[in-house]
Tab-separated table of C-alpha atoms in Angstrom:
chain	number	residue	atom	x	y	z
A	1	MET	CA	37.008	138.436	81.195
A	2	GLU	CA	38.931	140.777	81.318
A	3	ARG	CA	41.368	138.645	82.588
A	4	GLU	CA	40.842	135.395	80.181
A	5	ASN	CA	41.318	138.399	76.940
A	6	ARG	CA	44.893	139.288	78.332
A	7	ALA	CA	45.587	135.867	78.298
A	8	ALA	CA	45.507	134.749	74.801
A	9	THR	CA	47.232	137.563	73.223
A	10	PRO	CA	50.924	137.526	73.136
A	11	PRO	CA	53.059	140.919	73.703
A	12	CYS	CA	52.971	142.450	70.551
A	13	PRO	CA	55.987	142.239	67.659
A	14	GLN	CA	56.580	144.426	64.796
A	15	GLY	CA	54.561	143.603	62.027
A	16	GLN	CA	51.026	142.344	60.749
A	17	PRO	CA	48.674	139.940	63.089
A	18	LEU	CA	47.225	136.233	60.772
A	19	VAL	CA	45.365	136.299	63.166
A	20	ALA	CA	42.696	138.916	65.118
A	21	ILE	CA	39.862	138.058	66.424
A	22	HIS	CA	38.522	140.046	69.376
A	23	ASP	CA	35.407	139.836	71.035
A	24	LEU	CA	33.882	136.518	69.100
A	25	VAL	CA	31.060	134.861	69.583
A	26	LYS	CA	29.598	132.163	68.119
A	27	THR	CA	26.102	131.868	68.822
A	28	TYR	CA	23.025	129.420	66.689
A	29	PHE	CA	19.874	129.018	66.427
A	30	VAL	CA	20.070	132.893	66.536
A	31	GLY	CA	16.935	134.169	67.647
A	32	ARG	CA	14.938	131.448	68.487
A	33	PRO	CA	14.203	130.247	72.590
A	34	ASN	CA	16.528	127.338	72.454
A	35	GLU	CA	19.883	129.858	71.716
A	36	LEU	CA	22.231	129.072	72.634
A	37	GLU	CA	25.851	130.484	72.806
A	38	ILE	CA	29.391	128.969	72.486
A	39	LEU	CA	32.033	131.368	72.588
A	40	HIS	CA	31.748	133.881	74.198
A	41	GLY	CA	33.753	137.241	73.836
A	42	ILE	CA	36.900	135.603	72.245
A	43	ASP	CA	40.441	137.315	71.859
A	44	LEU	CA	42.649	135.679	69.987
A	45	THR	CA	46.581	136.869	68.650
A	46	VAL	CA	48.356	134.836	66.063
A	47	TRP	CA	51.606	136.445	64.615
A	48	PRO	CA	53.856	134.764	61.467
A	49	GLY	CA	55.083	132.106	62.399
A	50	GLU	CA	54.191	130.895	65.953
A	51	PHE	CA	52.809	127.298	66.744
A	52	VAL	CA	50.137	127.375	69.292
A	53	ALA	CA	47.776	124.484	70.915
A	54	ILE	CA	44.616	125.191	72.014
A	55	VAL	CA	43.575	122.719	73.744
A	56	GLY	CA	40.628	122.364	76.202
A	57	GLU	CA	37.901	119.388	77.198
A	58	SER	CA	35.570	118.551	75.350
A	59	GLY	CA	32.511	120.680	74.469
A	60	SER	CA	34.488	124.040	75.215
A	61	GLY	CA	33.963	124.881	71.500
A	62	LYS	CA	37.900	123.531	69.981
A	63	SER	CA	35.720	122.548	67.125
A	64	THR	CA	33.955	125.491	66.614
A	65	ILE	CA	36.570	127.969	66.776
A	66	MET	CA	38.438	126.338	64.884
A	67	ASN	CA	35.604	125.664	62.364
A	68	ILE	CA	36.207	130.142	62.236
A	69	ILE	CA	39.658	130.389	62.017
A	70	GLY	CA	39.285	127.912	58.894
A	71	ALA	CA	36.663	130.746	57.871
A	72	LEU	CA	34.351	127.320	57.576
A	73	ASP	CA	32.290	129.478	59.568
A	74	ARG	CA	31.451	132.620	60.439
A	75	PRO	CA	31.057	134.465	63.927
A	76	THR	CA	27.816	135.521	65.350
A	77	ARG	CA	29.318	139.275	66.582
A	78	GLY	CA	32.858	140.608	67.141
A	79	SER	CA	35.685	140.257	64.663
A	80	TYR	CA	38.396	138.127	62.509
A	81	LEU	CA	40.770	139.084	60.138
A	82	LEU	CA	43.750	136.896	58.368
A	83	ASP	CA	46.144	138.333	57.182
A	84	GLY	CA	44.422	141.835	57.464
A	85	VAL	CA	41.274	140.586	55.387
A	86	ASP	CA	37.550	141.176	57.276
A	87	ILE	CA	36.275	136.738	57.754
A	88	GLU	CA	33.353	139.434	58.337
A	89	ARG	CA	32.596	140.857	54.841
A	90	ALA	CA	34.192	138.449	52.631
A	91	SER	CA	31.754	137.014	50.095
A	92	ASP	CA	30.906	133.712	49.688
A	93	ARG	CA	34.971	133.253	47.390
A	94	GLN	CA	36.336	135.251	48.371
A	95	LEU	CA	36.183	132.912	51.691
A	96	SER	CA	36.917	129.874	49.335
A	97	ALA	CA	39.781	131.134	48.361
A	98	ILE	CA	40.849	132.730	51.103
A	99	ARG	CA	40.515	129.316	52.882
A	100	ASN	CA	42.626	127.813	48.964
A	101	ARG	CA	45.555	129.862	49.443
A	102	LYS	CA	45.983	131.696	52.708
A	103	ILE	CA	45.434	128.095	54.998
A	104	GLY	CA	46.207	124.363	54.509
A	105	PHE	CA	43.882	122.184	56.959
A	106	VAL	CA	45.740	118.715	58.126
A	107	PHE	CA	41.912	117.228	60.029
A	108	GLN	CA	42.541	113.707	61.658
A	109	THR	CA	40.269	111.892	59.181
A	110	PHE	CA	42.897	112.945	56.712
A	111	ASN	CA	40.167	114.038	54.187
A	112	LEU	CA	41.265	111.600	50.907
A	113	ILE	CA	39.827	111.332	48.261
A	114	GLY	CA	39.356	107.664	47.259
A	115	ARG	CA	40.084	106.222	44.285
A	116	THR	CA	42.733	108.729	43.482
A	117	SER	CA	46.759	108.811	43.750
A	118	ALA	CA	47.624	110.331	46.078
A	119	GLN	CA	49.948	112.759	44.015
A	120	LYS	CA	46.500	113.251	41.838
A	121	ASN	CA	45.687	114.418	46.453
A	122	VAL	CA	48.117	116.466	46.629
A	123	GLU	CA	47.102	118.571	42.950
A	124	LEU	CA	44.106	119.520	44.024
A	125	PRO	CA	44.729	122.598	46.438
A	126	LEU	CA	46.530	123.276	43.180
A	127	LEU	CA	43.837	122.496	40.627
A	128	TYR	CA	40.881	124.685	42.662
A	129	ALA	CA	43.777	127.804	42.060
A	130	GLY	CA	44.089	127.568	37.988
A	131	VAL	CA	47.928	125.951	37.642
A	132	PRO	CA	48.431	124.487	35.069
A	133	ALA	CA	48.890	120.696	35.304
A	134	ARG	CA	52.463	119.706	34.387
A	135	ARG	CA	53.145	123.129	37.901
A	136	ARG	CA	50.680	120.819	39.557
A	137	ALA	CA	52.096	118.171	39.351
A	138	ALA	CA	55.318	119.169	40.292
A	139	ARG	CA	54.489	120.678	43.659
A	140	ALA	CA	52.737	117.751	44.242
A	141	ARG	CA	55.881	115.664	43.559
A	142	GLU	CA	58.801	117.874	45.363
A	143	LEU	CA	55.725	118.014	49.235
A	144	LEU	CA	55.438	114.212	48.223
A	145	GLU	CA	59.269	114.074	48.622
A	146	MET	CA	59.258	116.417	51.456
A	147	VAL	CA	56.960	114.817	53.954
A	148	GLY	CA	58.871	110.723	52.514
A	149	MET	CA	56.575	109.852	50.168
A	150	GLY	CA	56.677	110.521	46.840
A	151	ASP	CA	57.373	106.474	46.339
A	152	ARG	CA	53.675	106.540	47.166
A	153	ALA	CA	53.381	108.842	45.070
A	154	LYS	CA	50.744	106.614	42.661
A	155	HIS	CA	49.356	104.613	45.640
A	156	GLN	CA	45.563	105.691	46.302
A	157	PRO	CA	44.520	105.753	50.390
A	158	ASN	CA	43.235	102.442	51.110
A	159	GLU	CA	46.795	101.517	50.186
A	160	LEU	CA	48.670	103.887	52.806
A	161	SER	CA	48.332	103.074	56.648
A	162	GLY	CA	47.028	105.840	58.574
A	163	GLY	CA	50.725	108.050	59.050
A	164	GLN	CA	51.435	107.105	55.131
A	165	LYS	CA	48.007	108.970	55.139
A	166	GLN	CA	48.279	112.098	56.862
A	167	ARG	CA	51.628	112.435	55.429
A	168	VAL	CA	49.652	112.487	52.053
A	169	ALA	CA	47.100	115.222	53.588
A	170	ILE	CA	50.311	117.150	55.515
A	171	ALA	CA	52.022	117.335	51.506
A	172	ARG	CA	48.326	119.313	50.408
A	173	ALA	CA	48.060	120.846	53.139
A	174	MET	CA	50.862	122.802	52.071
A	175	ALA	CA	50.330	122.093	48.036
A	176	CYS	CA	49.624	126.488	47.588
A	177	ASP	CA	52.280	127.165	50.534
A	178	PRO	CA	49.961	129.024	52.636
A	179	PRO	CA	50.831	130.595	55.643
A	180	LEU	CA	48.657	129.437	57.989
A	181	LEU	CA	48.316	125.624	58.766
A	182	LEU	CA	45.396	124.841	61.265
A	183	ALA	CA	45.653	120.972	62.047
A	184	ASP	CA	42.558	119.400	64.277
A	185	GLU	CA	43.791	116.471	66.060
A	186	PRO	CA	46.288	115.447	63.542
A	187	THR	CA	47.177	112.560	65.991
A	188	GLY	CA	43.972	111.090	66.933
A	189	ALA	CA	43.935	108.859	65.245
A	190	LEU	CA	47.803	107.081	65.241
A	191	ASP	CA	49.726	105.082	67.303
A	192	THR	CA	51.793	106.768	69.367
A	193	GLN	CA	55.078	106.382	67.495
A	194	THR	CA	53.409	107.955	64.228
A	195	SER	CA	52.080	110.548	66.268
A	196	ARG	CA	56.271	111.150	65.963
A	197	THR	CA	56.583	110.926	63.073
A	198	VAL	CA	53.929	113.079	61.785
A	199	MET	CA	54.852	116.153	65.090
A	200	ASP	CA	58.015	116.066	63.494
A	201	LEU	CA	57.029	117.487	60.679
A	202	PHE	CA	55.368	120.333	61.367
A	203	HIS	CA	58.339	121.610	63.837
A	204	LYS	CA	60.215	120.718	60.105
A	205	LEU	CA	57.481	123.030	59.067
A	206	HIS	CA	57.582	125.061	61.300
A	207	ARG	CA	61.774	126.202	61.916
A	208	GLU	CA	62.103	125.568	58.330
A	209	ARG	CA	59.552	127.173	55.984
A	210	GLY	CA	58.027	130.369	59.263
A	211	LYS	CA	55.388	128.272	59.109
A	212	THR	CA	52.671	129.652	61.238
A	213	ILE	CA	50.883	126.288	62.686
A	214	ILE	CA	47.805	126.567	64.889
A	215	LEU	CA	47.446	123.110	67.346
A	216	ILE	CA	43.368	121.870	68.236
A	217	THR	CA	43.980	118.956	70.760
A	218	HIS	CA	44.097	117.104	73.941
A	219	ASN	CA	46.911	115.734	74.273
A	220	PRO	CA	48.698	117.768	76.770
A	221	ALA	CA	52.222	115.692	75.709
A	222	LEU	CA	52.098	118.093	72.516
A	223	ALA	CA	50.323	120.494	73.314
A	224	GLU	CA	53.385	120.801	75.502
A	225	GLU	CA	56.111	121.569	72.722
A	226	CYS	CA	54.418	124.745	71.102
A	227	GLU	CA	55.354	128.549	71.961
A	228	ARG	CA	52.485	128.804	73.489
A	229	ILE	CA	49.484	126.734	74.837
A	230	LEU	CA	46.376	128.699	74.855
A	231	THR	CA	43.545	127.043	76.793
A	232	LEU	CA	39.844	126.501	75.983
A	233	GLN	CA	36.975	126.056	78.437
A	234	ASP	CA	33.128	126.701	78.138
A	235	GLY	CA	33.636	128.570	75.429
A	236	ARG	CA	36.429	130.994	76.498
A	237	ILE	CA	40.017	131.500	76.145
A	238	VAL	CA	41.053	131.001	80.445
A	239	SER	CA	44.743	130.958	80.215
A	240	GLN	CA	47.611	131.300	78.096
A	241	ARG	CA	51.480	130.125	79.270
A	242	LYS	CA	54.624	129.228	77.647
A	243	GLY	CA	54.728	125.760	76.465
A	244	ALA	CA	58.372	124.020	77.411
A	245	GLY	CA	59.408	124.030	73.643
A	246	TYR	CA	61.022	121.206	71.188
A	247	HIS	CA	63.943	119.416	70.864
A	248	GLY	CA	63.962	117.121	68.148
A	249	LEU	CA	65.688	119.260	65.080
A	250	ALA	CA	69.243	120.176	65.359
C-alpha cells in the first residue's frame, strides 16, 4: 500500500495543491452484508497547472474517483481538499457553488441541453452563478469563438456533429473560468480526427490559459500526451509516471 500512495504524489512545488486527497475510501451499501469497497485508501495530489491522466481498466474505480474529485459524491472515509476547501465538511449548497465555479466538466456524452442553442448552453453555468444577461451573452460568444464555434452559436445540439458538440461542451466548462477541468473520456464518442481536434483544444487551454486538467481515459495514446499518468487498478493507484509529452502547439 505504501508504494501505491507514494506513487500518486509528485515532488511538491511551492504553494497549495489544487486537489489533495488522502487515504480516501469509498464504500457502497455501508453496514450491509453486501458492503462493497470501491476505492481503498487513495492518496492523490494535483498541483495548479498540471495536466494529469488517470487510466485503468473497466471496474478499476475511474468513475468513482471522478465523481469524488468532481464533488458529485463524497468519500466514505479519508479527506479531500479542493483548492483548500474540505469537501467532506461542505454543505450541499456549498458543493453546488464549488461545482459551478471551481470545476469545469466535460463528459463523453456531451450533456448539452436539447432544443437549446449552443450560445444558451454555454451561458447556463453563468446563469446559475447569477451573472447578468448581457455579460453572460458576451462571455458565451467569446468562448464559442475560442473553440471555433462562433458561427454555430444559434445551432441546437441536434444540428451539430459530435466534435462540434464537444467543443460547445468545452466552452461551457470554461464559462465560469474554473481552475480545474475534469474531462471524463471526452473523446470516447469521437472518431480519430475529431478526437485530435478536441485534445489539441485541451492542450491549448492548459498551455495558454494555465488550466489544471484531469483527463480520465482508456486511450493510452491520449494519456501519453499528459504530463503525468496515474494507473488505477482494483481501487488503488498502482503506478505513476511521466507522459511522453505533447508537441502539437508551438
